[in-house]
Coordinates of C-alpha atoms and ligand atoms in Angstrom, one line a residue:
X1 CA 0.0 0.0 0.0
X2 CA 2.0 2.7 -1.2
X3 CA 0.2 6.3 -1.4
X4 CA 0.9 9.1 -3.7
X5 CA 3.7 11.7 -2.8
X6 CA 0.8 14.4 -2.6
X7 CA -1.6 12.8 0.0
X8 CA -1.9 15.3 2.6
X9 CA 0.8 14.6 5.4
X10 CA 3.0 12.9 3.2
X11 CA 5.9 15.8 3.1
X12 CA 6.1 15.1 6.6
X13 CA 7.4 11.3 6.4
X14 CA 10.5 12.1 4.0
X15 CA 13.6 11.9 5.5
X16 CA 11.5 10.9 8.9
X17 CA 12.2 7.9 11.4
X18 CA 9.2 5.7 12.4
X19 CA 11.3 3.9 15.7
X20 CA 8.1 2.1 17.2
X21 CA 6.7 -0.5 14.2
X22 CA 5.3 -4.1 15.4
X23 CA 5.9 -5.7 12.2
X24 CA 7.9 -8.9 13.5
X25 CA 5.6 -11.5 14.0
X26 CA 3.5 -12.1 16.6
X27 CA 0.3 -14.1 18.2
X28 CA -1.9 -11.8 16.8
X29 CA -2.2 -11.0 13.0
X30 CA 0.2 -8.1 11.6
X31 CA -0.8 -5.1 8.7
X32 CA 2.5 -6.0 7.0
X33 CA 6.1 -8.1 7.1
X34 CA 9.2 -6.3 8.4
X35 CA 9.9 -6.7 4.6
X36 CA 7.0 -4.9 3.8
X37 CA 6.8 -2.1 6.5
X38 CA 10.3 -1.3 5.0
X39 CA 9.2 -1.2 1.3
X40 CA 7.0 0.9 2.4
X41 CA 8.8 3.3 4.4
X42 CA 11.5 3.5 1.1
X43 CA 8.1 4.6 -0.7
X44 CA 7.6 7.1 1.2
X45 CA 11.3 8.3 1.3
X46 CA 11.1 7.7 5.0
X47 CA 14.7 7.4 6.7
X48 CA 14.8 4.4 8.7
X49 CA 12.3 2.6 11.1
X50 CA 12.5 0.6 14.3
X51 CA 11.1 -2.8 14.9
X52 CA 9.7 -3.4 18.9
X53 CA 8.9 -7.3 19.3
X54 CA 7.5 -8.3 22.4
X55 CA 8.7 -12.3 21.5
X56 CA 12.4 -11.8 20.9
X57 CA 15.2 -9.3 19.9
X58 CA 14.5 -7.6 16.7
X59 CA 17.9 -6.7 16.2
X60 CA 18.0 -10.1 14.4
X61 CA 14.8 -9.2 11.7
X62 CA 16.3 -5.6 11.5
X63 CA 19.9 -7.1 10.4
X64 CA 18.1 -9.6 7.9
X65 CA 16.4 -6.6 6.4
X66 CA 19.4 -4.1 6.3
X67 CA 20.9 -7.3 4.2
X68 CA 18.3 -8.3 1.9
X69 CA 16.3 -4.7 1.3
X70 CA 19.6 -2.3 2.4
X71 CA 19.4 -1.0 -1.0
X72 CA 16.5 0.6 -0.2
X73 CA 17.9 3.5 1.8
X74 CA 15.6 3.0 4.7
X75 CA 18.0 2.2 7.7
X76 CA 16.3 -0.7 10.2
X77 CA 17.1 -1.2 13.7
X78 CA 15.9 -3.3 16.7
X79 CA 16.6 -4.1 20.1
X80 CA 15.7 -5.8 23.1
X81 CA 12.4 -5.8 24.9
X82 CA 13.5 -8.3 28.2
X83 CA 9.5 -10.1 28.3
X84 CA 10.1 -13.5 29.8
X85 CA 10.1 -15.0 26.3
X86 CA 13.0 -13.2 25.0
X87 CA 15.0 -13.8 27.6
X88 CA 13.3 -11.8 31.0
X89 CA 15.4 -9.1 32.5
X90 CA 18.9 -10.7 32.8
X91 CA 22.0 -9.5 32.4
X92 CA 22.6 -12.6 29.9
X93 CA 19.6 -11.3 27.3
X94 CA 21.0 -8.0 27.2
X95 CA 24.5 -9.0 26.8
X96 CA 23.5 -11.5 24.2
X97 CA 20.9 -8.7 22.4
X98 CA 24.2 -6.3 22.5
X99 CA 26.6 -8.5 20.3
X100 CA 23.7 -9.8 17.9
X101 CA 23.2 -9.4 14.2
X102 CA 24.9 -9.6 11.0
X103 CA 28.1 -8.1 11.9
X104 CA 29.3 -4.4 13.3
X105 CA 26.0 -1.8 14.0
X106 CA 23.4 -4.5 13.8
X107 CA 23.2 -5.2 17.2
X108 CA 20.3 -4.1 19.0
X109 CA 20.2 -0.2 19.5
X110 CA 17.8 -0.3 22.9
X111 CA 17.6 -2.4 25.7
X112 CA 13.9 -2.2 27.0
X113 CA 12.5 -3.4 30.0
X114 CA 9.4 -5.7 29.9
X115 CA 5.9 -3.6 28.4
X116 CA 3.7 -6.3 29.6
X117 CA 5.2 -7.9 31.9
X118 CA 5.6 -4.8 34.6
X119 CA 4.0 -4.7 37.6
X120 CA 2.1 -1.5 36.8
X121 CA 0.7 -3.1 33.6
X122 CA 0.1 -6.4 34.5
X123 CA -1.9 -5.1 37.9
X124 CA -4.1 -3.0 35.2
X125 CA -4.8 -6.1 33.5
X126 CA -5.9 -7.7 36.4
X127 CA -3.4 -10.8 36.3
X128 CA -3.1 -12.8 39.1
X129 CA -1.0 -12.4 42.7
X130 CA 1.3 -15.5 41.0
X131 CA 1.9 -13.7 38.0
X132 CA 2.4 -10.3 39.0
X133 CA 4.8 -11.4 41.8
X134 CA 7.3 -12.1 38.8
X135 CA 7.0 -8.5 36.8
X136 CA 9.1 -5.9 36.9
X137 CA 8.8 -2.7 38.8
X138 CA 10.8 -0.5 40.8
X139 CA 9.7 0.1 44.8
X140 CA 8.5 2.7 46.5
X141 CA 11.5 3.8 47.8
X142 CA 12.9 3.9 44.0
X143 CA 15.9 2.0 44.4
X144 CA 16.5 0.7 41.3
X145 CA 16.3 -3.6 41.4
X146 CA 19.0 -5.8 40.2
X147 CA 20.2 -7.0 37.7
X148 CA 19.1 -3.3 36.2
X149 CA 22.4 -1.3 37.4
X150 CA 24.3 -4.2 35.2
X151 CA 22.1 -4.1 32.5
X152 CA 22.5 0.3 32.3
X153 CA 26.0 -0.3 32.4
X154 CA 26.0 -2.6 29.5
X155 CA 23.9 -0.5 27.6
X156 CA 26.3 2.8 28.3
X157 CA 29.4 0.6 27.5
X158 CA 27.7 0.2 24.2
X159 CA 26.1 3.5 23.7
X160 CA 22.9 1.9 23.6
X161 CA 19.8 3.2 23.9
X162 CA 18.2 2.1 27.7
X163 CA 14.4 1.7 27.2
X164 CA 12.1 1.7 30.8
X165 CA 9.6 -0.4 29.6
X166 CA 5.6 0.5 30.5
X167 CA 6.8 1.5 34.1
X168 CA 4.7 4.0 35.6
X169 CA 5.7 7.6 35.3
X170 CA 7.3 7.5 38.9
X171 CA 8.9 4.5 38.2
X172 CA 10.2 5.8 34.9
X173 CA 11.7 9.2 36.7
X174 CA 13.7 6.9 39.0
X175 CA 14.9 4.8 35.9
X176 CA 15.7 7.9 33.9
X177 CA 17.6 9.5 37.1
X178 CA 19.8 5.6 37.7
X179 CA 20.6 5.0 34.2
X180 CA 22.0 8.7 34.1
X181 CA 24.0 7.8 37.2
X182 CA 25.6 4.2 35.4
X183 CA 26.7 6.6 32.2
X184 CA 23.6 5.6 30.0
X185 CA 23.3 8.8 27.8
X186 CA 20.5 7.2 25.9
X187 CA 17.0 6.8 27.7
X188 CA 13.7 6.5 25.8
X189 CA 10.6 6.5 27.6
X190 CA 6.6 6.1 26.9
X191 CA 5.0 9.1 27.9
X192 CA 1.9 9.1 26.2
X193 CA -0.1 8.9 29.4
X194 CA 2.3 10.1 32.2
X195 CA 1.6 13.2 34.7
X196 CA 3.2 16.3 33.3
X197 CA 5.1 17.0 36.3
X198 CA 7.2 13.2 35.7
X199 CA 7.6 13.6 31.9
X200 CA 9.4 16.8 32.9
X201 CA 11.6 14.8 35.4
X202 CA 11.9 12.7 32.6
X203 CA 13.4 15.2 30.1
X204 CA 15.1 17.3 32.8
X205 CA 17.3 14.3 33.5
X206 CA 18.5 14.1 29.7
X207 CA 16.0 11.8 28.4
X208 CA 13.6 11.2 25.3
X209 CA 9.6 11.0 25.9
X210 CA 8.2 9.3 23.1
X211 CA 4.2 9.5 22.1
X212 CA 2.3 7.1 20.4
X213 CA -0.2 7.2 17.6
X214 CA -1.5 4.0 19.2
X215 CA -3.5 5.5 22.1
X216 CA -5.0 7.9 19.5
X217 CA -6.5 5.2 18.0
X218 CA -10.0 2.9 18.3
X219 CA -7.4 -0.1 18.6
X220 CA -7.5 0.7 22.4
X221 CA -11.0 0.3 22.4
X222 CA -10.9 -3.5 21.5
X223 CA -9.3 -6.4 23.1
X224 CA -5.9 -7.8 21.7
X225 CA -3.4 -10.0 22.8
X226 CA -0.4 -8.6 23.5
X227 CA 2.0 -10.6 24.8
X228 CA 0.1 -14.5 25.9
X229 CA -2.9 -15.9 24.9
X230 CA -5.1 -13.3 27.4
X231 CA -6.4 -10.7 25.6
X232 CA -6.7 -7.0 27.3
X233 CA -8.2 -3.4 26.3
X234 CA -4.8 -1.4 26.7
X235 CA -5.2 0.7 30.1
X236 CA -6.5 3.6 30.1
X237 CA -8.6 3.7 26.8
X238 CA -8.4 6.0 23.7
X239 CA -6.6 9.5 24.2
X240 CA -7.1 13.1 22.3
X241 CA -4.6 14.9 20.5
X242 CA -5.3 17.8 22.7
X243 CA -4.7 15.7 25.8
X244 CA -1.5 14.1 24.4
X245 CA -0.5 17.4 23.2
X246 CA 0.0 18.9 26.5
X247 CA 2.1 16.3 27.6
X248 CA 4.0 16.7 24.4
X249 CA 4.3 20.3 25.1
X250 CA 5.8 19.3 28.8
X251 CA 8.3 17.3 27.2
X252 CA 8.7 20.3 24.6
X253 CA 9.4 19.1 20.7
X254 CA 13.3 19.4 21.9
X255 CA 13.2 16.2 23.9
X256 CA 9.8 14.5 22.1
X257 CA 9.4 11.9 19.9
X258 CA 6.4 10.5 17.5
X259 CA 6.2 7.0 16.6
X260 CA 3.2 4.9 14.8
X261 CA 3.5 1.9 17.7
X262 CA 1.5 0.4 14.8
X263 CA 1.8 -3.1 12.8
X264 CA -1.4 -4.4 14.6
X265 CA -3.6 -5.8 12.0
X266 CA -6.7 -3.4 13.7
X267 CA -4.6 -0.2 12.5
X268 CA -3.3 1.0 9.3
X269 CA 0.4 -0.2 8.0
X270 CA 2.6 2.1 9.2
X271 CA 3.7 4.5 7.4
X272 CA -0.1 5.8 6.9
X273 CA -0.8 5.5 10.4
X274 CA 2.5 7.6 10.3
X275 CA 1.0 10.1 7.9
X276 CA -2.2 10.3 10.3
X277 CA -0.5 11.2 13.3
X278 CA 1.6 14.1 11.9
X279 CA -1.9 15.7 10.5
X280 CA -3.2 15.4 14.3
X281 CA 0.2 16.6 15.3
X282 CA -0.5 19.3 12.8
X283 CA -4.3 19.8 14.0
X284 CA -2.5 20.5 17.4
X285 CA -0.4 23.5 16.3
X286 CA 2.9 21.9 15.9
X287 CA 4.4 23.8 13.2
X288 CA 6.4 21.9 10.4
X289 CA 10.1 22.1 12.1
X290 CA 8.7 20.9 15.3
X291 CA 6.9 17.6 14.0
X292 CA 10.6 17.0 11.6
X293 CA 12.5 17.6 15.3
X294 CA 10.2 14.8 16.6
X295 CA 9.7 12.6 13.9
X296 CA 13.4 12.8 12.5
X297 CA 15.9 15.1 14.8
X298 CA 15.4 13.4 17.7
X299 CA 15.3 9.5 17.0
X300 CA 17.8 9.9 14.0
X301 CA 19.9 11.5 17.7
X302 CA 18.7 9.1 20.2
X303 CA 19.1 5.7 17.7
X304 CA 22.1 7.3 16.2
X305 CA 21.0 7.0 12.7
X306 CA 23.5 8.1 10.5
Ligands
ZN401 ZN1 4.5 -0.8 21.1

């Protein structure tokens, strides 16, 4: 699905960097192929795109691409999201996830902690005392758990990017404010939903808030599976713009990012749930150089896209 260079939005997706796209496979059914999302994105003269996989590190699909569709010009990465299928948050995954791939910068560019799998999301999702007693989260008295110190210092040897997962926004701060302290100079965080007062933590501690198209969308307002067989709404239902504008505006378009978070078969393919969001960024009255600092500036800094 390819659409013409003059659809409305479309200026905004040249030279742009989609980092959130579920097109690995999964349990549930997919809009497109990695091979496809990146044809796509070379249609579109889109710059590179990330590939977030809930099963296993996509550094390994994103080095496969580079080798069979590198002509292309559209850069692909992938990392590390530490579910308990890929591997759980060990210092082993991480390690192994680091060194992957098809030779020297296809390794995984983040290391993320679990988005299911948290004690913050799987408490929403009403899983039981057995199950939630194995996620991650970080305490009330925010000291950070191991093997997480190990795993920042890892990621900073490798200047990595170090992902906190679906925390909650506390939680996040106190990531953002530990991985600062083991020489990580790379955080990403999902802010689509946190209080204004943590994204600002967030960014005041040197890291990137990313927002979501995905929360935008009416794919919140149906059950999926995510991660298992279980299927769940995702917390907190659909979003506006003009609510997740004001937390964009808390981050400030200097330390934002857009993403799609699409691939899902219930949304577009992504680059035109791409082109969607930048016409609601646009709705919101982000002028033209702020959507290209968060849709190109800032991951093309934060992946280190070349
Ligand atoms: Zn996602």
């Amino acid at each position: 699905m390819n659409l013409p260079a003059n659809t409305p939005g479309m200026q905004y997706l040249v030279g742009a960097i989609d980092c959130h796209i579920h097109a690995p496979p999964h349990l549930n059914g997919r809009s497109v192929t990695v091979f496809e999302a990146v044809r796509q994105a070379a249609a579109a003269g889109m710059r590179a795109i990330g590939l977030m996989d809930n099963f296993c590190n996509s550094a390994g699909y994103a080095a496969l691409a580079m080798a069979e569709l590198g002509h292309l010009g559209v850069e692909v990465f992938g990392g590390l999201i530490m579910q308990p299928v890929a591997g759980g948050v060990t210092a082993a995954a991480a390690r192994a996830a680091l060194g992957y791939g098809y030779g020297p910068g296809t390794a995984a560019r983040f290391i993320s902690l679990p988005t299911h799998h948290t004690r913050f999301v799987s408490q929403k999702e009403g899983r039981s005392p057995a199950y939630l007693e194995t996620t991650f989260w970080v305490p009330e008295n925010g000291v950070v758990p191991d093997p997480v110190p190990e795993i920042m210092e890892m990621v900073a040897a490798a200047d990595a990017v170090f992902d906190c997962g679906h925390v909650s926004g506390r939680e996040a701060v106190a990531l953002a404010a530990e991985a600062k302290r083991r020489g990580v100079t790379r955080v990403r965080t999902h802010c689509s939903r946190y209080a204004l007062d943590d994204i600002r933590a967030i960014v005041d501690l040197g890291g990137y808030a990313e927002f979501c198209f995905f929360p935008l969308t009416h794919a919140t307002t149906v059950a999926l599976t995510h991660v298992d067989q279980e299927k769940h709404k995702t917390m907190g239902g659909r979003m506006t713009i003009d609510e997740m504008a004001e937390r964009i505006r808390a981050a400030s378009p200097a330390r934002a990012i857009l993403s799609s978070d699409s691939g899902v078969y219930i949304l577009p393919p992504p680059v035109e749930a791409f082109r969607e969001f930048m016409l609601l960024a646009e709705a919101a009255d982000f002028t033209p150089a702020e959507i290209h600092q968060m849709n190109t500036i800032n991951p093309a800094t934060l992946f280190r896209v070349a």
